[in-house]
XYZ file of C-alpha atoms in Angstrom:
521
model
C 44.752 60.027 54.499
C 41.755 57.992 55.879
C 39.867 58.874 58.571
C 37.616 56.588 60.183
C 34.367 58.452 61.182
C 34.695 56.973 64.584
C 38.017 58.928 65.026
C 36.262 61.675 64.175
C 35.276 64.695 67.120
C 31.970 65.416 66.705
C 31.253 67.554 69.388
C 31.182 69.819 70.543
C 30.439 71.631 66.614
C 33.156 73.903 65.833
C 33.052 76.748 63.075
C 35.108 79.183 61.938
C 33.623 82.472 60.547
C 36.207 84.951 58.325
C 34.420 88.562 57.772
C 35.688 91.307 54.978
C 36.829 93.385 57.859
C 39.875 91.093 58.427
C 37.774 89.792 61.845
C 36.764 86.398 62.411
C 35.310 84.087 65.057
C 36.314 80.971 66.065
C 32.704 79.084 67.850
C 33.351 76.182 69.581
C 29.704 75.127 71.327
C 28.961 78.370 72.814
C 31.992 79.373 73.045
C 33.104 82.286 70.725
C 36.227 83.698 70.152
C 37.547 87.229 68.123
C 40.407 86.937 65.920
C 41.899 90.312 64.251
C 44.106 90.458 61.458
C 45.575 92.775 58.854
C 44.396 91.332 56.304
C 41.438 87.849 56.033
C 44.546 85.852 55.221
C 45.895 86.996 58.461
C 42.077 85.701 60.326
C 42.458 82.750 58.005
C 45.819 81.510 59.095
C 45.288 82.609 62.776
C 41.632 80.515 62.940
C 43.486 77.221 61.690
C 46.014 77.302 63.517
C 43.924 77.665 66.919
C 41.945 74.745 65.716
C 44.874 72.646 64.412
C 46.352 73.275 68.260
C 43.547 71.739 69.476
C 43.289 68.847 67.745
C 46.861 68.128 68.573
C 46.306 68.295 72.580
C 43.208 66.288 72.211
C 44.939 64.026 70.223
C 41.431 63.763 67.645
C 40.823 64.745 64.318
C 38.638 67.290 64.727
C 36.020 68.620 61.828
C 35.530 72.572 61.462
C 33.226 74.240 59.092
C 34.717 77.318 57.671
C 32.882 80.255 55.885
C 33.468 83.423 54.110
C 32.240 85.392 51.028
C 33.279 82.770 48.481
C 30.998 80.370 50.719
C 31.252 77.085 52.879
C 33.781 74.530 53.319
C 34.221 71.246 55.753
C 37.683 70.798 56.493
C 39.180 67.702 58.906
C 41.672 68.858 60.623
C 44.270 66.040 62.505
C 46.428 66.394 65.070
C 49.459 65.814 63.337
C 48.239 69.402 61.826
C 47.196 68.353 58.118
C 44.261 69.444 56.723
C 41.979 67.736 54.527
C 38.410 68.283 52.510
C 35.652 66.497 54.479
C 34.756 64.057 51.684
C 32.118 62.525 53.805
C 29.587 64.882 55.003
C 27.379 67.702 53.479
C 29.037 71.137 54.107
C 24.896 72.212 54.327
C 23.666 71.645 58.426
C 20.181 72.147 57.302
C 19.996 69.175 55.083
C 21.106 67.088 58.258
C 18.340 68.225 60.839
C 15.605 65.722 61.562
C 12.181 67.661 62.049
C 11.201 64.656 64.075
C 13.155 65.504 66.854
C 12.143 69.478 67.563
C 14.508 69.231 71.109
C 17.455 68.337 68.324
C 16.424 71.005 65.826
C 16.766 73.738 68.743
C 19.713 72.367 70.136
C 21.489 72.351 66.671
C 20.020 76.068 65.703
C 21.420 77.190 69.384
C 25.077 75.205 69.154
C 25.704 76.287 65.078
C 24.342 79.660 64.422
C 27.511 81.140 62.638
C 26.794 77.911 60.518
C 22.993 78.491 59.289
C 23.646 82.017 58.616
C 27.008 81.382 56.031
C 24.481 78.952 54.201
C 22.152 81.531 53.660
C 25.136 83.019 51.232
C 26.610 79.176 50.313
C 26.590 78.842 46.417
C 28.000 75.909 44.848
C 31.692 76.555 42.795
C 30.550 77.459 39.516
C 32.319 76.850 36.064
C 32.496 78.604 33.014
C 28.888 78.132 31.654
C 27.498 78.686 35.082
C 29.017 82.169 35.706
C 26.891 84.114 33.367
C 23.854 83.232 35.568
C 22.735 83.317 39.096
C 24.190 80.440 41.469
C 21.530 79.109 42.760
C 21.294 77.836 46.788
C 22.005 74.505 46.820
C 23.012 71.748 49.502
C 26.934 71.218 48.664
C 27.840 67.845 47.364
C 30.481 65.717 48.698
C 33.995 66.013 47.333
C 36.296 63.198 46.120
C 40.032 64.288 45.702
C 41.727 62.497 42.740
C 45.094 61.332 42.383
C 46.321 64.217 41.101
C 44.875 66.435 44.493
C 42.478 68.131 42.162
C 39.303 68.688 44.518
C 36.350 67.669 42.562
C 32.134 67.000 43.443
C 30.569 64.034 41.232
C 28.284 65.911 39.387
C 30.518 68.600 38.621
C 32.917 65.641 36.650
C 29.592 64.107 35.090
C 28.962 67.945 33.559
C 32.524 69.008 32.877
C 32.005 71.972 30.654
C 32.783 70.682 27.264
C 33.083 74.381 24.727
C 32.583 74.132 21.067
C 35.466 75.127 19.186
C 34.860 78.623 18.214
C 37.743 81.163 17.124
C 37.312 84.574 19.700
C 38.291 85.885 15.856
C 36.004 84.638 14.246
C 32.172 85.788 14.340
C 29.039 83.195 14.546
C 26.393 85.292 13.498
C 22.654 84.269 15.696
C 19.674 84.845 13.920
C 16.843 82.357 15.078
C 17.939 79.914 16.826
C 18.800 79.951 20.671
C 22.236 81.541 21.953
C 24.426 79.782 23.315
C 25.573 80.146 26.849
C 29.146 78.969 26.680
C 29.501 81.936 23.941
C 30.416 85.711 24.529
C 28.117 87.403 22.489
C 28.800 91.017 20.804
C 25.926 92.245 18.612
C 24.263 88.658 17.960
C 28.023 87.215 17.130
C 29.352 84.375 19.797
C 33.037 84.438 20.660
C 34.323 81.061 22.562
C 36.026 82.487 25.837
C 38.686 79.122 25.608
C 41.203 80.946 25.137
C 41.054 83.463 27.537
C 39.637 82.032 30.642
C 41.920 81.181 33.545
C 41.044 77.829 34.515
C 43.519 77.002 37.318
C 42.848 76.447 41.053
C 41.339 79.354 43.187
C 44.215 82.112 44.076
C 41.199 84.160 46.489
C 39.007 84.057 48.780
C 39.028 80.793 51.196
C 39.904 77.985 48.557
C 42.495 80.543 47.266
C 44.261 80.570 50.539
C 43.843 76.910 51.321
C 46.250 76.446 47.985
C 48.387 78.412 49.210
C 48.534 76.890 52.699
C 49.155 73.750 51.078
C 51.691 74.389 48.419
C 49.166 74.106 45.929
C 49.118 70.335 46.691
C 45.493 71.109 47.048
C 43.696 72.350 43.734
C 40.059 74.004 45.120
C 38.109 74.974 42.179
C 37.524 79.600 42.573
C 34.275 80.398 44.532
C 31.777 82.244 42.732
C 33.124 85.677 43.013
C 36.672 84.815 41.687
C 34.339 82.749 38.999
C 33.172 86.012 37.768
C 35.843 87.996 37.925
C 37.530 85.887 35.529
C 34.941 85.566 33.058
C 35.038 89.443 33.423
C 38.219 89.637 32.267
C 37.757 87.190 30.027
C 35.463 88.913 28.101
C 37.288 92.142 28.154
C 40.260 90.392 26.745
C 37.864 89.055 24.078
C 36.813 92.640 23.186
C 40.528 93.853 22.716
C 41.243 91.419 20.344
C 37.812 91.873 18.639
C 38.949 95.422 18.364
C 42.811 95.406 17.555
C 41.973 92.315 14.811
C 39.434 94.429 12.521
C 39.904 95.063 9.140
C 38.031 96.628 6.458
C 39.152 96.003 3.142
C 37.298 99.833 2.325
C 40.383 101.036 4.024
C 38.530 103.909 6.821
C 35.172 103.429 8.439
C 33.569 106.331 10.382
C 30.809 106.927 13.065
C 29.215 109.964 14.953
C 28.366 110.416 18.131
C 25.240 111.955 18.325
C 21.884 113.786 21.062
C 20.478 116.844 20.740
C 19.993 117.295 24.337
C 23.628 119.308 25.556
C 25.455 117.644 28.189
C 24.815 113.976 27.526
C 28.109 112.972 27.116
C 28.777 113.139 23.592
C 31.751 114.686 23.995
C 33.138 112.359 26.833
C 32.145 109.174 24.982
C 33.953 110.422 21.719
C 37.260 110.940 23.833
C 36.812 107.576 25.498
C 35.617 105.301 22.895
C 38.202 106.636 20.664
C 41.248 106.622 23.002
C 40.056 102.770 24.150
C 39.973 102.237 19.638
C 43.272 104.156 19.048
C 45.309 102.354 22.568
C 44.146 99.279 21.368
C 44.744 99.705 17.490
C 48.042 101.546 18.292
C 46.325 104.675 16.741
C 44.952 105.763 13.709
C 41.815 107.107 15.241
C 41.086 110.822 14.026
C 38.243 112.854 16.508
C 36.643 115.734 14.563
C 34.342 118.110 15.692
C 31.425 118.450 13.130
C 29.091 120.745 14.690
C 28.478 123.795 13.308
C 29.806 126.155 16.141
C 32.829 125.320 17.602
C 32.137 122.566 20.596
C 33.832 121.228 23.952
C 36.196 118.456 21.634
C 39.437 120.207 21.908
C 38.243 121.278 25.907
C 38.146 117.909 26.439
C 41.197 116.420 24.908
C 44.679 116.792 26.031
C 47.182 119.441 25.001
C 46.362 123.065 23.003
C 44.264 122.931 19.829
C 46.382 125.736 18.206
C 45.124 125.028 14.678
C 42.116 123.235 14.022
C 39.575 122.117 11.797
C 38.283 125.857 11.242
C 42.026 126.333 9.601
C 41.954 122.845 8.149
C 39.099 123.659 5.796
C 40.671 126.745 4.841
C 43.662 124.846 4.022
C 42.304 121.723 2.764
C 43.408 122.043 -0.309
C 47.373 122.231 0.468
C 47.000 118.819 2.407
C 49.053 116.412 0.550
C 50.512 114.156 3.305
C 49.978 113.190 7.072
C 52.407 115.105 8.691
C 50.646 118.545 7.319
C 47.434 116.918 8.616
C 49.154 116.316 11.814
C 49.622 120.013 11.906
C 46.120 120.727 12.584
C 45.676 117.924 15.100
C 45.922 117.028 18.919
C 47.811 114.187 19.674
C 46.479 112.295 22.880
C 48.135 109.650 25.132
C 45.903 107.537 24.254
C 47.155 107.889 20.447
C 44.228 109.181 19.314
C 44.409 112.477 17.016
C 41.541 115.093 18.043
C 40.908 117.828 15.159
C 38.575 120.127 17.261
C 38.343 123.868 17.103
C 41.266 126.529 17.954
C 40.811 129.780 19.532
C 40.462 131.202 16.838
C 36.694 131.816 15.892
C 35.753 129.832 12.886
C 33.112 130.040 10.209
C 30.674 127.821 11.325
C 30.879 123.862 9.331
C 28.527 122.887 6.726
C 28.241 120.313 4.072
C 30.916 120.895 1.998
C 33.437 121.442 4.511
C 32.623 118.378 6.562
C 33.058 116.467 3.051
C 35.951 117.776 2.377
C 37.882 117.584 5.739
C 35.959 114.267 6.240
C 37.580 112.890 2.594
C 40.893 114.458 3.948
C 41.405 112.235 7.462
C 39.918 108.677 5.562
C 42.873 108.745 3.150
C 45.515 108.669 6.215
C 43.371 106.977 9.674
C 41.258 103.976 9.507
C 38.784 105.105 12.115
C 37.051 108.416 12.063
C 34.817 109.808 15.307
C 32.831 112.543 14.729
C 31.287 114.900 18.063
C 28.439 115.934 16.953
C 25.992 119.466 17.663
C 22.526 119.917 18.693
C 20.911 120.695 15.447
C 19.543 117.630 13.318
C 18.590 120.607 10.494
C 21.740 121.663 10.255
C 24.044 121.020 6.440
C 26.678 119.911 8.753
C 25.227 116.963 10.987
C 23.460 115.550 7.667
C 26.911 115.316 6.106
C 28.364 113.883 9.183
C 25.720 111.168 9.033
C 25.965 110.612 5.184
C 29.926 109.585 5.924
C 29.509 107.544 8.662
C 28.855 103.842 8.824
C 27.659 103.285 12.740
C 25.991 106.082 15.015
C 26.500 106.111 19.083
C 23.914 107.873 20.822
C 25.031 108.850 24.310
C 22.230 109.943 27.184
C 21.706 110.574 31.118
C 19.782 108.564 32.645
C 17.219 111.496 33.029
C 13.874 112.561 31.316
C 15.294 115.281 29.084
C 18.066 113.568 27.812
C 16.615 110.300 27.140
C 13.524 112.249 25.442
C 15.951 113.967 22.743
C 17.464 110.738 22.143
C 13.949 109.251 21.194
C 13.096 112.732 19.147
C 16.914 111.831 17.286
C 16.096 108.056 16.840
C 12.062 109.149 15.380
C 13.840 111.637 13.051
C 15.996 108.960 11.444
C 13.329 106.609 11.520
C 11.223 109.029 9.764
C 14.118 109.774 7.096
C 14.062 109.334 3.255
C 17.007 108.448 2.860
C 17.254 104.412 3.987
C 20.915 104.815 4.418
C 19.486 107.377 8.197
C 16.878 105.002 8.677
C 19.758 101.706 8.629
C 21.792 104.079 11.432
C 18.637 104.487 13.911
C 18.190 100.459 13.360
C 21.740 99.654 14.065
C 22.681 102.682 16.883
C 24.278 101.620 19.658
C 23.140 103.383 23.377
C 25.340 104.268 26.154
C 23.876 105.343 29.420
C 25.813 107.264 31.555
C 25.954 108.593 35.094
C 27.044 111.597 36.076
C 26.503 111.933 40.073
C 22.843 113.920 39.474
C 20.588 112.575 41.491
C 18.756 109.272 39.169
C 14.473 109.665 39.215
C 12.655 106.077 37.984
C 15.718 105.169 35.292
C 14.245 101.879 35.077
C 10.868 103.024 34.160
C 12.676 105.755 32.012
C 14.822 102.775 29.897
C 11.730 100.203 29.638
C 9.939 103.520 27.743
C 12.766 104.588 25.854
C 13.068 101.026 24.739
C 9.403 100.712 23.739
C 9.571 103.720 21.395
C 12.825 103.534 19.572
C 12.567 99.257 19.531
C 16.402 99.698 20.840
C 17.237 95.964 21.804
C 18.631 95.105 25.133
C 21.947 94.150 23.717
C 22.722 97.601 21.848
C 22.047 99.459 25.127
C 25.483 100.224 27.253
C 26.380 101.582 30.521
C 28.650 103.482 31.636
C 29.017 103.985 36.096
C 29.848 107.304 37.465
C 33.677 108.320 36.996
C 35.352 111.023 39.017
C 37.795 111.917 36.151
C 34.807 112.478 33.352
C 32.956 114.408 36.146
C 35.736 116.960 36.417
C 34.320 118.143 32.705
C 37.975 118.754 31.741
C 40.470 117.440 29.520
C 40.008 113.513 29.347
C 43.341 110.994 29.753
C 42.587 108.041 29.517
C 44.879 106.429 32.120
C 42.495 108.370 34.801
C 39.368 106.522 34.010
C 37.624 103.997 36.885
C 38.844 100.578 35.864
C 35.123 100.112 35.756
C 34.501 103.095 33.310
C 37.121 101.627 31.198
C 35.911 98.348 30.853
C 32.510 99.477 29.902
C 34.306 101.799 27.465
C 35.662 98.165 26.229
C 32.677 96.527 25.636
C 30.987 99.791 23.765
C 34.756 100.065 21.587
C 34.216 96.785 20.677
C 30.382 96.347 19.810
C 30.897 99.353 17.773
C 33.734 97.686 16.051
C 31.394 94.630 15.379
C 28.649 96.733 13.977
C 31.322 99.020 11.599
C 32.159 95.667 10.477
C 28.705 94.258 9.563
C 27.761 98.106 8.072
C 30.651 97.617 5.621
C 29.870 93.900 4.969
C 25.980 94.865 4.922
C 25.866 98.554 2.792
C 22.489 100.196 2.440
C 21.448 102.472 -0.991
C 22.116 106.289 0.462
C 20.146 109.311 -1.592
C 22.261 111.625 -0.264
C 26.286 112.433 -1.339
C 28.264 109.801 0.595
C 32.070 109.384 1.369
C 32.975 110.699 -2.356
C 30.912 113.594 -2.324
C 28.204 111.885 -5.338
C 25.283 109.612 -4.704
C 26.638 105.754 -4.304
C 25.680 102.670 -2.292
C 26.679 103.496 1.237
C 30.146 102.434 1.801
C-alpha cells in the first residue's frame, strides 16, 4: 500500500513505549497515557489498537514510533486499520534535528522524549555473524518490503551472511591464521552453526508480535536479544552433537578431575560433566573415586553406594562381565554409573588398585571420570593421572582455591614425566560460584592466567546453582538451565580435547593404561 507523504499526520508526534513490566505509554504531544496488561503482548495489542482508533476517526494515516527491549520501529498506521513498516523515514529522531534551529531542537526534545530515550537502547537487527559481538548504536536504515513481505534494510541484502560450508562434525583445526567469526569454535576447532540456527522471522519481542498480528504476512527479522538467544542454542546444540558423535577407535578414554584445595567443586563437576557425557551418549560413563580415603562421590550421587570400589578391588579379580561390575556401581538418572565408596571403611587406594579397577571399567564404558583427593604425593592420584588422557581442574573464584590450582598446574609443569607436563598444557578450567561472597575475581583470573599460561578459551564458568549449593546428592534434571548449559560447553570441550589427546599421544615414563611403560594412549 502507498502512502503519499502528504497523507501522512505528522503532528502532533505520537509514540508508543512497551516496558518489561507489562506497562506501556501511549504519548501523543504531551499527552501521555498508561496502558496495563498481563502480559507486553497484552500493552502491545492494547497501544495499537488506541492508535489504529484514531487514525480511523481522523480519517489520516497516522505514523507512531514504537519501542521496547528488542529496540525501535516506525510503523504507519491507516485508518482502514492496516499497519505497515515506515519505509520512508529514519526510525532514529536524532539524525533528523537541525542544530540550526535551537527553538526546533527544544521543541522536538520537549514533544518526543519517550523517543530519544528508546534510541539510547536502539541496536540495529543483527544476523548470524553479528551476534557474537556487540551491536553497535547506529541510526536505523530504511526498510524496503519485498514481494514476498520479507522486511529487509539495503545494506543488510548487500551483506547477506554468506557461511562456508563446514560440517558441525567435522573439526577445522586454527593454528595461525585468524578465526573465523561465522565459526563456533571449541578448543581452536570451528563448527559452522548452518545447521542449527533458526533463521525464520522474529517469534519475540516487538517484531515477534507484529508477525503474529499479521498472520505472519509480515516477516521482521528477531531483535538482538532473540538474535542471541538463538545462537545460544545454537551452539549448545552444536556441543551435543560434538559430544554424542565421538569416537575413539582406542575403545575408552579417561580424565580426572583434579585441586588440592577441598571444596572446589571437584566433586560437583565430576557428577555434572559426567551425567551431561552419559545423557547425551546414552551412558557408558563410569565415575570412580580415586582418592585415597574415601571422598564425597557416592554423597553426591543418587541412590545407596552399598558396595563400592573398596569391595571392587577386593574382588577385582572375579570380574568377568558388566553386570558383576554393575554390582558395585550407582546407577544415576542421568545414566551415568558412580563407583564411589560404601559404608564400609576401606583400605585406603593406591597404585595398584587404581590400575587394576581402572583396567576393569575401560574394558566395559567408553568414558571414565575420576574424583580426585587432595594429595598430589599420593601412589593413588599419580596412577589416576598416568590413565587419564584430559585433566579438569575445578576452582572458586577465591584466593585459596585458585592458589592450589596454580601450586597443581606448577607441579605438573615441573614433572618428569612429559606425559603430566602434556595434562597441565592441555587442562581445561572451570570456575564456579558458590553464593560466598566474590573479592577482586577479575584481578584473581588475570593472575592465575599469567602463571599457569591457561588460555582464555580453556577457562569455563559455571553461575551459582541452588541445587549444587544444597551439597547433596546431584540429579541432573535439578540443575539451572544456565548451569547446564555451561556444563554443555565444558562436556563438550573436554570431549574435543580427549579426542586430540588420543589423536596427539605423548611418551609417558610412568606405567600407563596396561600397567607397563608405553606411549600414552
Amino acid at each position: 500500500m502507498a502512502t503519499d507523504k502528504e497523507s501522512i499526520r505528522e503532528f502532533p508526534p505520537i509514540s508508543a513505549r512497551i516496558n518489561d513490566d507489562s506497562t506501556g505509554v501511549l504519548i501523543t504531544g504531551t499527552n501521555e497515557q498508561l496502558v496495563l496488561g498481563e502480559s507486553t503482548n497484552d500493552v502491545r495489542r492494547e497501544l495499537i489498537g488506541m492508535v489504529q482508533k484514531e487514525a480511523e476517526l481522523a480519517g489520516q494515516t497516522l505514523r507512531v514510533t514504537t519501542s521496547d527491549g528488542e529496540g525501535i520501529e516506525v510503523l504507519l498506521v491507516h485508518p482502514d486499520g492496516t499497519l505497515r513498516l515506515d519505509d520512508k523515514r529514519p526510525a532514529d529522531p536524532v539524525e533528523t534535528l537541525e542544530p540550526e534551529a535551537p527553538a526546533e531542537r527544544t521543541t522536538a526534545v520537549q514533544q518526543a522524549p519517550a523517543i530519544s530515550v528508546a534510541v539510547k537502547e536502539q541496536a540495529p537487527a543483527v544476523t548470524r555473524e553479528r551476534a557474537i559481538r556487540p551491536a553497535p548504536v547506529i541510526v536505523q536504515e530504511p526498510f524496503s518490503v519485498e514481494a514476498d513481505g520479507t522486511v529487509e534494510s539495503p545494506a543488510a541484502a548487500s551483506t547477506r551472511w554468506t557461511p562456508e560450508v563446514v560440517n558441525a562434525s567435522a573439526v577445522m583445526p586454527v593454528a595461525e591464521r585468524e578465526k573465523d567469526d561465522s565459526l563456533f569454535y571449541v578448543l581452536g576447532h570451528g563448527y559452522d552453526l548452518d545447521n542449527f540456527v533458526h533463521d525464520g522471522p522474529a517469534e519475540q519481542g516487538f517484531n515477534g508480535w507484529l508477525n503474529k498480528l499479521t498472520g505472519r504476512s509480515s516477516k521482521l527479522a528477531p531483535g538482538v536479544s532473540e538474535t542471541a538467544a538463538r545462537r545460544e542454542q545454537a551452539e549448545l546444540l552444536c556441543c551435543e552433537r560434538i559430544i554424542r558423535q565421538a569416537t575413539w577407535q582406542r575403545g575408552s578414554v579417561a580424565f580426572t578431575v583434579a585441586n588440592k584445595k577441598g571444596n572446589s567443586a571437584k566433586t560437583p563437576a565430576t557428577v555434572s560433566v559426567s551425567g551431561i557425557l552419559a545423557s547425551i551418549r546414552g551412558g557408558s560413563v563410569a565415575m570412580m573415586e580415586v582418592s585415597d580415603d574415601p571422598g564425597q562421590l557416592a554423597g553426591r550421587s543418587e541412590g545407596e553406594q552399598r558396595s563400592g570400589i573398596g569391595e571392587l578391588v577386593l574382588n577385582a579379580a572375579n570380574v568377568t562381565t558388566k553386570a558383576q561390575l554393575e554390582g558395585y556401581a550407582i546407577p544415576q538418572t542421568s545414566f551415568a554409573h558412580t563407583f564411589g565408596s560404601s559404608p564400609i571403611r576401606r583400605a585406603p587406594l593406591d597404585r595398584e588398585s587404581i590400575e587394576t579397577v581402572s583396567a576393569l571399567i575401560d574394558q566395559f564404558y567408553t568414558i571414565r571420570a575420576m574424583d580426585s583427593g587432595n594429595v598430589y604425593t599420593s601412589s593413588a592420584f599419580a596412577s589416576a593421572l598416568a590413565t587419564s588422557d584430559a585433566l579438569l581442574v575445578p576452582m572458586m573464584n577465591a584466593s585459596d582455591s585458585m592458589g592450589e590450582a596454580v601450586e597443581l598446574f606448577h607441579f605438573l609443569e615441573s614433572h618428569d614425566d612429559p606425559h603430566f607436563r602434556e595434562l597441565a598444557n592441555r587442562a581445561i578450567v572451570v570456575r564456579v560460584s558458590d553464593g560466598r561472597p566474590e573479592y577482586k575475581v577479575e584481578r584473581l583470573v588475570k593472575d592465575f592466567m599469567h602463571q599457569t599460561g591457561v588460555a582464555e578459551d580453556r577457562m569455563f564458568t559455571v553461575p551459582y546453582d541452588a541445587h549444587l549449593a544444597e551439597r547433596g546428592a546431584i540429579t541432573l534434571e535439578k540443575l539451572a538451565p544456565a548451569t547446564r548449559a555451561a556444563f554443555v560447553r565444558i562436556a563438550a570441550a573436554l570431549v574435543v580435547q580427549l579426542q586430540d589427546a588420543v589423536a596427539n599421544p605423548t611418551p609417558q615414563l610412568t606405567s600407563g593404561r596396561c600397567g607397563h611403560t608405553t606411549q600414552a594412549h
